[in-house]
mmCIF file with all atom_site columns, C-alpha atoms in Angstrom:
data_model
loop_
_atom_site.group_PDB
_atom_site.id
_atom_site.type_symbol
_atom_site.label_atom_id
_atom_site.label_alt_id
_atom_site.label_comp_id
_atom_site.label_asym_id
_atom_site.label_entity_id
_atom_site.label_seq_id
_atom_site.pdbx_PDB_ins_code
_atom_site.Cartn_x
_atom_site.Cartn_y
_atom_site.Cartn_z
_atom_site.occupancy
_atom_site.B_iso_or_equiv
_atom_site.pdbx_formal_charge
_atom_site.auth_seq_id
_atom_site.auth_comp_id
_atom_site.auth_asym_id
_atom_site.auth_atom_id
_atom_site.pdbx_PDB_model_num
ATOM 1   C CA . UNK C 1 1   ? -14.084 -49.726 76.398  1.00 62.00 ? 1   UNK C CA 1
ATOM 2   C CA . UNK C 1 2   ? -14.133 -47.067 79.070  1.00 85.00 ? 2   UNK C CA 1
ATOM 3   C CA . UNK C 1 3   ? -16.798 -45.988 81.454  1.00 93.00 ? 3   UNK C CA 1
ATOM 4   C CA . UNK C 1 4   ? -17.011 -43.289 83.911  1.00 97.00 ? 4   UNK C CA 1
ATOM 5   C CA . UNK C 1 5   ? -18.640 -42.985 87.364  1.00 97.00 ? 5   UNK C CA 1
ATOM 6   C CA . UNK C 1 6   ? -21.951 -40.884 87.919  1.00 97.00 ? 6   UNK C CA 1
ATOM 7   C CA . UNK C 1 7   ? -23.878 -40.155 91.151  1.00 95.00 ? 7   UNK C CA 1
ATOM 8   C CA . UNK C 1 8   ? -26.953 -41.451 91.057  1.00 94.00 ? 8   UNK C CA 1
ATOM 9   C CA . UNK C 1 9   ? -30.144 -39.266 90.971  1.00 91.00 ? 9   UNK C CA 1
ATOM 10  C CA . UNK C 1 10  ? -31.320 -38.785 94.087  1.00 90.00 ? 10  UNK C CA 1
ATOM 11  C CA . UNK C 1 11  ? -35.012 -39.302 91.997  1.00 93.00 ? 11  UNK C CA 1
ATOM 12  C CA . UNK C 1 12  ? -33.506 -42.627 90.750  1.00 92.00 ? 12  UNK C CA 1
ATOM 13  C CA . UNK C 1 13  ? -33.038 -43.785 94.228  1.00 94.00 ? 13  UNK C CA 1
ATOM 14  C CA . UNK C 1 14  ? -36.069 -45.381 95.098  1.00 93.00 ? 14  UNK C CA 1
ATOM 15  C CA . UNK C 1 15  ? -35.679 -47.531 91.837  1.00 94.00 ? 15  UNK C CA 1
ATOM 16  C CA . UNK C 1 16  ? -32.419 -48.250 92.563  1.00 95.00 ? 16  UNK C CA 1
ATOM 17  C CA . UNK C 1 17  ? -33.086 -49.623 95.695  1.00 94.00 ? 17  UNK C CA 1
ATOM 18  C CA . UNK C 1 18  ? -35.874 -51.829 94.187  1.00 94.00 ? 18  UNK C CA 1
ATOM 19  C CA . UNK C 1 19  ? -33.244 -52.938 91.834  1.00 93.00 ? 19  UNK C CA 1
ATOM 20  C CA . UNK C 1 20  ? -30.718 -53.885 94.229  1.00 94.00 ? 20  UNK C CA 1
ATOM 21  C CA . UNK C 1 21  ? -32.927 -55.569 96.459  1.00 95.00 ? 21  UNK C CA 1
ATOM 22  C CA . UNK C 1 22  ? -34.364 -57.792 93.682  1.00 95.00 ? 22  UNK C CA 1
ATOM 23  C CA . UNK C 1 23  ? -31.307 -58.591 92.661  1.00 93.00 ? 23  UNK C CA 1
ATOM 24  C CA . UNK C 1 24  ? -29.982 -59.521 96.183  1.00 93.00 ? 24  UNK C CA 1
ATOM 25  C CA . UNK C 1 25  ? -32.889 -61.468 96.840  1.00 96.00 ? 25  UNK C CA 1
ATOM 26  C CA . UNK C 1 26  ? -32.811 -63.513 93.841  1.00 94.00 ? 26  UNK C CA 1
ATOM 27  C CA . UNK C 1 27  ? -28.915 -64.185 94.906  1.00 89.00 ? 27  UNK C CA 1
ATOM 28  C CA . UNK C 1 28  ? -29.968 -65.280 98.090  1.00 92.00 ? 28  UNK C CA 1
ATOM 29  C CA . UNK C 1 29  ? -32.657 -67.823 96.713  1.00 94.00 ? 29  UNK C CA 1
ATOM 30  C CA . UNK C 1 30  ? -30.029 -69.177 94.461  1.00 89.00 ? 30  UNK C CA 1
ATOM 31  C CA . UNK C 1 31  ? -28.652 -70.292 97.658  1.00 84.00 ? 31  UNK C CA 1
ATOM 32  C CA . UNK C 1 32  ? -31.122 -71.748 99.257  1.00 88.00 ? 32  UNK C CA 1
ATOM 33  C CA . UNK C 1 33  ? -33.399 -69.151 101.240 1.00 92.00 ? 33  UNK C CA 1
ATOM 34  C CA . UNK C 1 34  ? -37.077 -68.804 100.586 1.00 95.00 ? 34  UNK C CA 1
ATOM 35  C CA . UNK C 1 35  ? -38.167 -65.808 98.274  1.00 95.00 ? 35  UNK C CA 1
ATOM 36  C CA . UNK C 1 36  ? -39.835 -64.507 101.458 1.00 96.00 ? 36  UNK C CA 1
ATOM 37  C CA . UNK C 1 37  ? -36.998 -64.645 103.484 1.00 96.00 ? 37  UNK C CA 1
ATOM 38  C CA . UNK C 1 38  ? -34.818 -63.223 100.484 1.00 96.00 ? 38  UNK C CA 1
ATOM 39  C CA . UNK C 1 39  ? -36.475 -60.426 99.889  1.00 95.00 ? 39  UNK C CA 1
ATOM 40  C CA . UNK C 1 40  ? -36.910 -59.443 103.935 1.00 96.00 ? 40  UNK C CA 1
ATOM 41  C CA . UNK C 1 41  ? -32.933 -59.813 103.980 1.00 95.00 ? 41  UNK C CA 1
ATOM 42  C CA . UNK C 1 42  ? -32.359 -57.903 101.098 1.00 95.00 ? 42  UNK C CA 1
ATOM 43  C CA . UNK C 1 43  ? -34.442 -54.787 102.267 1.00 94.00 ? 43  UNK C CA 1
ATOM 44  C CA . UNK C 1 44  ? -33.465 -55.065 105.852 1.00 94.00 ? 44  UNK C CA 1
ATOM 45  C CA . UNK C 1 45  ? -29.753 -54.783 104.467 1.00 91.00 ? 45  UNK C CA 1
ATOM 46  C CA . UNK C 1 46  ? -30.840 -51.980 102.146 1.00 92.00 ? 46  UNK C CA 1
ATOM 47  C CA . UNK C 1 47  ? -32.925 -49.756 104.926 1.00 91.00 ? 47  UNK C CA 1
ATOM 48  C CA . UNK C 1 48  ? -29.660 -50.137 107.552 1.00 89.00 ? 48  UNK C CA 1
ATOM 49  C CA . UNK C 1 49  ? -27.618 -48.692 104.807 1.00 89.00 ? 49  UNK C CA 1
ATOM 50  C CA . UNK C 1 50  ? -29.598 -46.099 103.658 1.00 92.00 ? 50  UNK C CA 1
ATOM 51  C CA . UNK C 1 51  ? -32.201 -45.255 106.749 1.00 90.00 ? 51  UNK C CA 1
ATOM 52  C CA . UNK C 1 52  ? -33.872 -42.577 105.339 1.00 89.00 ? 52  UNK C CA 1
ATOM 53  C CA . UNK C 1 53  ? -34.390 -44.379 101.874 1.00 87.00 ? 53  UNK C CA 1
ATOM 54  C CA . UNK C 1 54  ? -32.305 -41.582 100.381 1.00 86.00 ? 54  UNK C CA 1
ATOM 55  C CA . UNK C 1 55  ? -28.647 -41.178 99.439  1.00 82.00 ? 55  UNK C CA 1
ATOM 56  C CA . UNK C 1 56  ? -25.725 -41.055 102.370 1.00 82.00 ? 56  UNK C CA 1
ATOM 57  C CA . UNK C 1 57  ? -22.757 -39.363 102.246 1.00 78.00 ? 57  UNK C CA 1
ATOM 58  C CA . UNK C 1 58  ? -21.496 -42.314 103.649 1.00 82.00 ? 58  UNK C CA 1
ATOM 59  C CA . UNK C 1 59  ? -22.533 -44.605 100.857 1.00 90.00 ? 59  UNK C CA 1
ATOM 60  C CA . UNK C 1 60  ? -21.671 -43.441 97.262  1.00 93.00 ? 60  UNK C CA 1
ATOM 61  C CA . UNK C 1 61  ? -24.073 -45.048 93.986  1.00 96.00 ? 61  UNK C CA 1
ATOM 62  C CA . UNK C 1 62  ? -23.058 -44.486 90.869  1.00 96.00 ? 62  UNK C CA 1
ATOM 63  C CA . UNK C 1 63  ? -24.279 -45.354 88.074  1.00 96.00 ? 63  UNK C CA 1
ATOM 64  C CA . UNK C 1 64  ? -21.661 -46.650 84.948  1.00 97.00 ? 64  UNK C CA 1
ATOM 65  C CA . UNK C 1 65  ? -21.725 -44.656 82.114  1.00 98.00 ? 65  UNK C CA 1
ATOM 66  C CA . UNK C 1 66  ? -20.426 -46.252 78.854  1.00 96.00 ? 66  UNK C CA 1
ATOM 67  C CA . UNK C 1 67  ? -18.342 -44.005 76.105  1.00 94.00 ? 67  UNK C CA 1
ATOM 68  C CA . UNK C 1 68  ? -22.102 -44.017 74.479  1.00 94.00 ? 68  UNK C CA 1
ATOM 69  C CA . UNK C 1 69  ? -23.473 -42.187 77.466  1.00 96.00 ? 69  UNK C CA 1
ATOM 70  C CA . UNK C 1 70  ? -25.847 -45.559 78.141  1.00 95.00 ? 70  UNK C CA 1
ATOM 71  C CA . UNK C 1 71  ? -25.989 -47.139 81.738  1.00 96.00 ? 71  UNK C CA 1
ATOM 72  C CA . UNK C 1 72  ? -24.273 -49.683 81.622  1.00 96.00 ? 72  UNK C CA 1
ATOM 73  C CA . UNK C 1 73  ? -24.796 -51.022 85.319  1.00 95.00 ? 73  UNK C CA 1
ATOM 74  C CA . UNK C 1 74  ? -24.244 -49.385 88.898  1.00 96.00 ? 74  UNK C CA 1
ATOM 75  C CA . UNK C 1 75  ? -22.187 -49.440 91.966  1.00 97.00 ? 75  UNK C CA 1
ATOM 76  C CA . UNK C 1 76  ? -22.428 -48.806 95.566  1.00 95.00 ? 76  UNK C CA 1
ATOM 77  C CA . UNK C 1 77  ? -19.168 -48.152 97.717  1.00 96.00 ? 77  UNK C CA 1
ATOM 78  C CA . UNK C 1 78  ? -18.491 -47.081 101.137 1.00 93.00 ? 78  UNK C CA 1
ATOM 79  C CA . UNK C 1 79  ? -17.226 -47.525 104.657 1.00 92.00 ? 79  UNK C CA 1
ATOM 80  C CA . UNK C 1 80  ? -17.201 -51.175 106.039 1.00 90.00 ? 80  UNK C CA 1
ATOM 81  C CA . UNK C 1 81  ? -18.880 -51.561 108.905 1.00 81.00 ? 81  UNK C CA 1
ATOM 82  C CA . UNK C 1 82  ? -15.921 -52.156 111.094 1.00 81.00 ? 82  UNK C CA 1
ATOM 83  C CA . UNK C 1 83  ? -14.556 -49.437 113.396 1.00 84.00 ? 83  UNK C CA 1
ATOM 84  C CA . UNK C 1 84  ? -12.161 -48.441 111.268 1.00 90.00 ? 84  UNK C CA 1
ATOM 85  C CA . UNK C 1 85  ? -12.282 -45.662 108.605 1.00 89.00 ? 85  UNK C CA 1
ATOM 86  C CA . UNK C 1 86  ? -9.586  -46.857 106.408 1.00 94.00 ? 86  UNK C CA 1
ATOM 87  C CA . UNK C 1 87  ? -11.839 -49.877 105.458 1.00 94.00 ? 87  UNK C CA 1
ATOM 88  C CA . UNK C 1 88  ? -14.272 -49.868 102.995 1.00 96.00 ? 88  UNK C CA 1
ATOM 89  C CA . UNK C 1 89  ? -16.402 -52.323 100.696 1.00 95.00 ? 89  UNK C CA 1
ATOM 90  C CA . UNK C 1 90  ? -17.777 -52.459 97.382  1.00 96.00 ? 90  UNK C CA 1
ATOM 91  C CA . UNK C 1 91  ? -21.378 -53.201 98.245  1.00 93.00 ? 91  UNK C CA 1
ATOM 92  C CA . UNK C 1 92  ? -22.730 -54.066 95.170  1.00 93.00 ? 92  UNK C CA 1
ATOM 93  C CA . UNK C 1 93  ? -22.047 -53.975 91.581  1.00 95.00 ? 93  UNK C CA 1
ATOM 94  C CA . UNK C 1 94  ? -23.701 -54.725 88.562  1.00 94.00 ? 94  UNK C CA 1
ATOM 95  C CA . UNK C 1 95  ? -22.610 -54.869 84.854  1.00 94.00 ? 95  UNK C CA 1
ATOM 96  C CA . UNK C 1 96  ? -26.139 -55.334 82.729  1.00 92.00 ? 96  UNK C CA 1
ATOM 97  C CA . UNK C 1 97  ? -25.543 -58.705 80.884  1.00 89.00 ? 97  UNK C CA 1
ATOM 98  C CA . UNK C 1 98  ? -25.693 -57.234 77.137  1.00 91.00 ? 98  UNK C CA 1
ATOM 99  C CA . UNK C 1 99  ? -22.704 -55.284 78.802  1.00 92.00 ? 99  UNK C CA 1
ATOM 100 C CA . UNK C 1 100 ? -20.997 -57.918 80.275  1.00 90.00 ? 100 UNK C CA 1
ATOM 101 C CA . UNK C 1 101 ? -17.238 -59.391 78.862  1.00 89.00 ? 101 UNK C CA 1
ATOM 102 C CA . UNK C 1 102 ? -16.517 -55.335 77.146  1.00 92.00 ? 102 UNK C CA 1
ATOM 103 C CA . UNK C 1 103 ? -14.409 -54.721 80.734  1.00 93.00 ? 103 UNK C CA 1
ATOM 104 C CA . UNK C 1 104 ? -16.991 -52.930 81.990  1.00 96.00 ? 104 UNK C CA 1
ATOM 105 C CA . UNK C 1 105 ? -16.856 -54.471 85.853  1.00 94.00 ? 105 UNK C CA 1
ATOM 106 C CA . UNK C 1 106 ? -12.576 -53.879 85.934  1.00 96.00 ? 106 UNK C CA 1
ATOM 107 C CA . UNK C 1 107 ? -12.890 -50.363 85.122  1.00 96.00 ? 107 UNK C CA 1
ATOM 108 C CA . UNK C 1 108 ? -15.832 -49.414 87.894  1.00 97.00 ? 108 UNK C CA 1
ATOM 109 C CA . UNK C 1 109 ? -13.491 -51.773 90.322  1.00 97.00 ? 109 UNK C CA 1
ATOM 110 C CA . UNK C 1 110 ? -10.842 -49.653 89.620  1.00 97.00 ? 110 UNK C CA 1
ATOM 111 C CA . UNK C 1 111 ? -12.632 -46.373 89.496  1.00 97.00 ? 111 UNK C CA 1
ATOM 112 C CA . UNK C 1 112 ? -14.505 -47.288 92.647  1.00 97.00 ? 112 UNK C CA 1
ATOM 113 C CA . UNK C 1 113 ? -10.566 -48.061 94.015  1.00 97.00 ? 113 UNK C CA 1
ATOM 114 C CA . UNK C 1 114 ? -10.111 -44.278 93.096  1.00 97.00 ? 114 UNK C CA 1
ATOM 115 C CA . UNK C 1 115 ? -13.020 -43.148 94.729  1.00 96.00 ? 115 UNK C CA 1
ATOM 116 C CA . UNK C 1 116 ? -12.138 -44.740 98.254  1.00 96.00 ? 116 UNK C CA 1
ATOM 117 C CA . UNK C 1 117 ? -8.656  -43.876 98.399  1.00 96.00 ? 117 UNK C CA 1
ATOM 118 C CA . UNK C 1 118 ? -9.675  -40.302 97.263  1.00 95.00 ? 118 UNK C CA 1
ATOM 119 C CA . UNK C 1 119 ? -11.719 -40.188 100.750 1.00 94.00 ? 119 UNK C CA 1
ATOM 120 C CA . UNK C 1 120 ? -9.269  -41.717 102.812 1.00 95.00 ? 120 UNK C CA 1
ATOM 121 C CA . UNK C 1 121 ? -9.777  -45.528 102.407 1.00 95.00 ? 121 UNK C CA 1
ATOM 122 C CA . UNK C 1 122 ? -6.790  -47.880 103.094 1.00 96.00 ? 122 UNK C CA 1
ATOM 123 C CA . UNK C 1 123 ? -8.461  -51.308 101.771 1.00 96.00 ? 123 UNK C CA 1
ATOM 124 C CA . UNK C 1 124 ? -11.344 -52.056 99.854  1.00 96.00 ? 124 UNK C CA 1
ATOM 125 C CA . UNK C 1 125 ? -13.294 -55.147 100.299 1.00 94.00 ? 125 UNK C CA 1
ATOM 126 C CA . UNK C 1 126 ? -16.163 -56.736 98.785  1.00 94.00 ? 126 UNK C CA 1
ATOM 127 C CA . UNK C 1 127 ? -18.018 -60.485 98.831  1.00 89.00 ? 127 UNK C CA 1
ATOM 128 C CA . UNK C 1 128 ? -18.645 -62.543 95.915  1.00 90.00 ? 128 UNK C CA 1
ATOM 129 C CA . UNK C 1 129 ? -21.357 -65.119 95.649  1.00 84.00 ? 129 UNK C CA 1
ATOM 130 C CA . UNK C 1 130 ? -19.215 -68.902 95.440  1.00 84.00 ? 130 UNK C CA 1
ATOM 131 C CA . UNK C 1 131 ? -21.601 -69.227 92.125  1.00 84.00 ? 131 UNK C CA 1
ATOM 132 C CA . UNK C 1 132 ? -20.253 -66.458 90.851  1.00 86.00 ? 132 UNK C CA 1
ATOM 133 C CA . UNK C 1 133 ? -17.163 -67.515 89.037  1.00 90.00 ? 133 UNK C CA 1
ATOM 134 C CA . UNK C 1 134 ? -16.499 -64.757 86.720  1.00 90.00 ? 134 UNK C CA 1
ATOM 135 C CA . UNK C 1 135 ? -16.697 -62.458 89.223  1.00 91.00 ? 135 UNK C CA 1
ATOM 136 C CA . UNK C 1 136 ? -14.396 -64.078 91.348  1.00 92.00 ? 136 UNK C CA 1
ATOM 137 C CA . UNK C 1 137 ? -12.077 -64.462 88.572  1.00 91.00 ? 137 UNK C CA 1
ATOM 138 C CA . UNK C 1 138 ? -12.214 -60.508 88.159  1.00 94.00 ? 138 UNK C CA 1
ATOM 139 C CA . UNK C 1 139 ? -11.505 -59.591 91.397  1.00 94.00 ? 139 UNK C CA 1
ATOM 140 C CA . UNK C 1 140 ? -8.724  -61.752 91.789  1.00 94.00 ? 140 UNK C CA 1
ATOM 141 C CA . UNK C 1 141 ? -7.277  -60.174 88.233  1.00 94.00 ? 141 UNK C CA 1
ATOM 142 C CA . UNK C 1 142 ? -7.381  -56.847 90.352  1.00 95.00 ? 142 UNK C CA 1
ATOM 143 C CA . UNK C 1 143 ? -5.584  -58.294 93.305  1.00 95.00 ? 143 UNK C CA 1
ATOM 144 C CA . UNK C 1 144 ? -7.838  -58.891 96.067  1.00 95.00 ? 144 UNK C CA 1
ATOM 145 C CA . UNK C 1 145 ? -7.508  -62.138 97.938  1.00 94.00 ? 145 UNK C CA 1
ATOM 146 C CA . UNK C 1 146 ? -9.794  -64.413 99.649  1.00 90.00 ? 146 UNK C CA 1
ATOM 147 C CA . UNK C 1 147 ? -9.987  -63.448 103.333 1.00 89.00 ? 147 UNK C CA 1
ATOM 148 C CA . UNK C 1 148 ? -12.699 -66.037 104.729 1.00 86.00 ? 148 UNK C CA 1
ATOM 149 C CA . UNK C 1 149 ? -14.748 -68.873 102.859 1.00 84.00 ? 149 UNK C CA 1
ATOM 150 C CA . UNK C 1 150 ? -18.062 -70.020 104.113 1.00 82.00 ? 150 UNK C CA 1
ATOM 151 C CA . UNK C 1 151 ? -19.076 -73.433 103.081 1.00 82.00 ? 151 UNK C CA 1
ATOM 152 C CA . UNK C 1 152 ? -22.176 -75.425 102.774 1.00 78.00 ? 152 UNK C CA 1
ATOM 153 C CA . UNK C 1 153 ? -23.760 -79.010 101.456 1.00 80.00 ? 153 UNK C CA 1
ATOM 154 C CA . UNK C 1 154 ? -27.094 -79.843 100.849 1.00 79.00 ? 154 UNK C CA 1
ATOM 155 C CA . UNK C 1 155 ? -28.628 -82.497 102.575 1.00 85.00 ? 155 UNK C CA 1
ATOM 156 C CA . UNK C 1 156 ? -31.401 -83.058 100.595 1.00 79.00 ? 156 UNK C CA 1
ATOM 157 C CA . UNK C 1 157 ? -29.867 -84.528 97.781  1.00 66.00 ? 157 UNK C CA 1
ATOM 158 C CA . UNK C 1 158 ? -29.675 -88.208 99.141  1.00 60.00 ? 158 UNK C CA 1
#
């Protein structure tokens, strides 16, 4: 199946950012963090990226199209946050799970590949949840390799 890449509507936006943060927050419970302390992560990483709670021309959402014309999921690319321009990061992405497994997540990868190199980008990075196997899996189908692991055990458990 094929998708293609469209900007987001700037009137989407504010949704989108609800969306994102949700979805970042419930990641970040998964790992341990309260739902409070989630969610103020989650928009305090949303509002640095996008101060003015509006689209950047530094940071590019798009939203996947499917060959049906249905969103299919979204995702956010743009610089890193190191000093240098020719490094950027794939923010977030999301394939909606009745999407999922169609190849959906290697083609906005790949598109989103197109996108940075188009504007001058040298690497693209991203993170990946340790949970998140498939996901791992995908990226590492694409090429990108591990660069740092963080690692953690629960003491709780006995």
């Amino acid at each position: 199946m094929t998708i293609r890449l469209a900007a987001l509507d700037p009137a989407g936006f504010p949704a989108w950012m609800e969306r994102s943060a949700s979805e970042y927050a419930a990641d970040l419970v998964s790992l341990g963090s309260t739902s409070e302390a989630a969610r103020s992560q989650a928009k305090l990483t949303l509002r640095a990226a996008f101060p003015t709670g509006r689209p950047s021309a530094e940071n590019a959402v798009f939203n996947l199209i499917d060959e049906n014309g249905s969103v299919v999921g979204y995702i956010w690319v743009g610089p890193d946050h190191s000093k240098d321009p020719t490094s950027w990061w794939v923010w977030d992405i999301v394939v909606d799970s009745a999407a999922r497994g169609r190849g959906h997540g290697k083609a906005a990868m790949l598109l989103a590949e197109d996108y940075a190199r188009s504007r001058g980008a040298r690497t693209l990075g991203l993170s990946v949840f340790g949970f998140n196997r498939s996901a791992r899996g995908l990226y590492e189908s694409l090429g990108y390799e591990t660069t740092s692991i963080k690692m953690r055990k629960s003491l709780m458990d006995g």
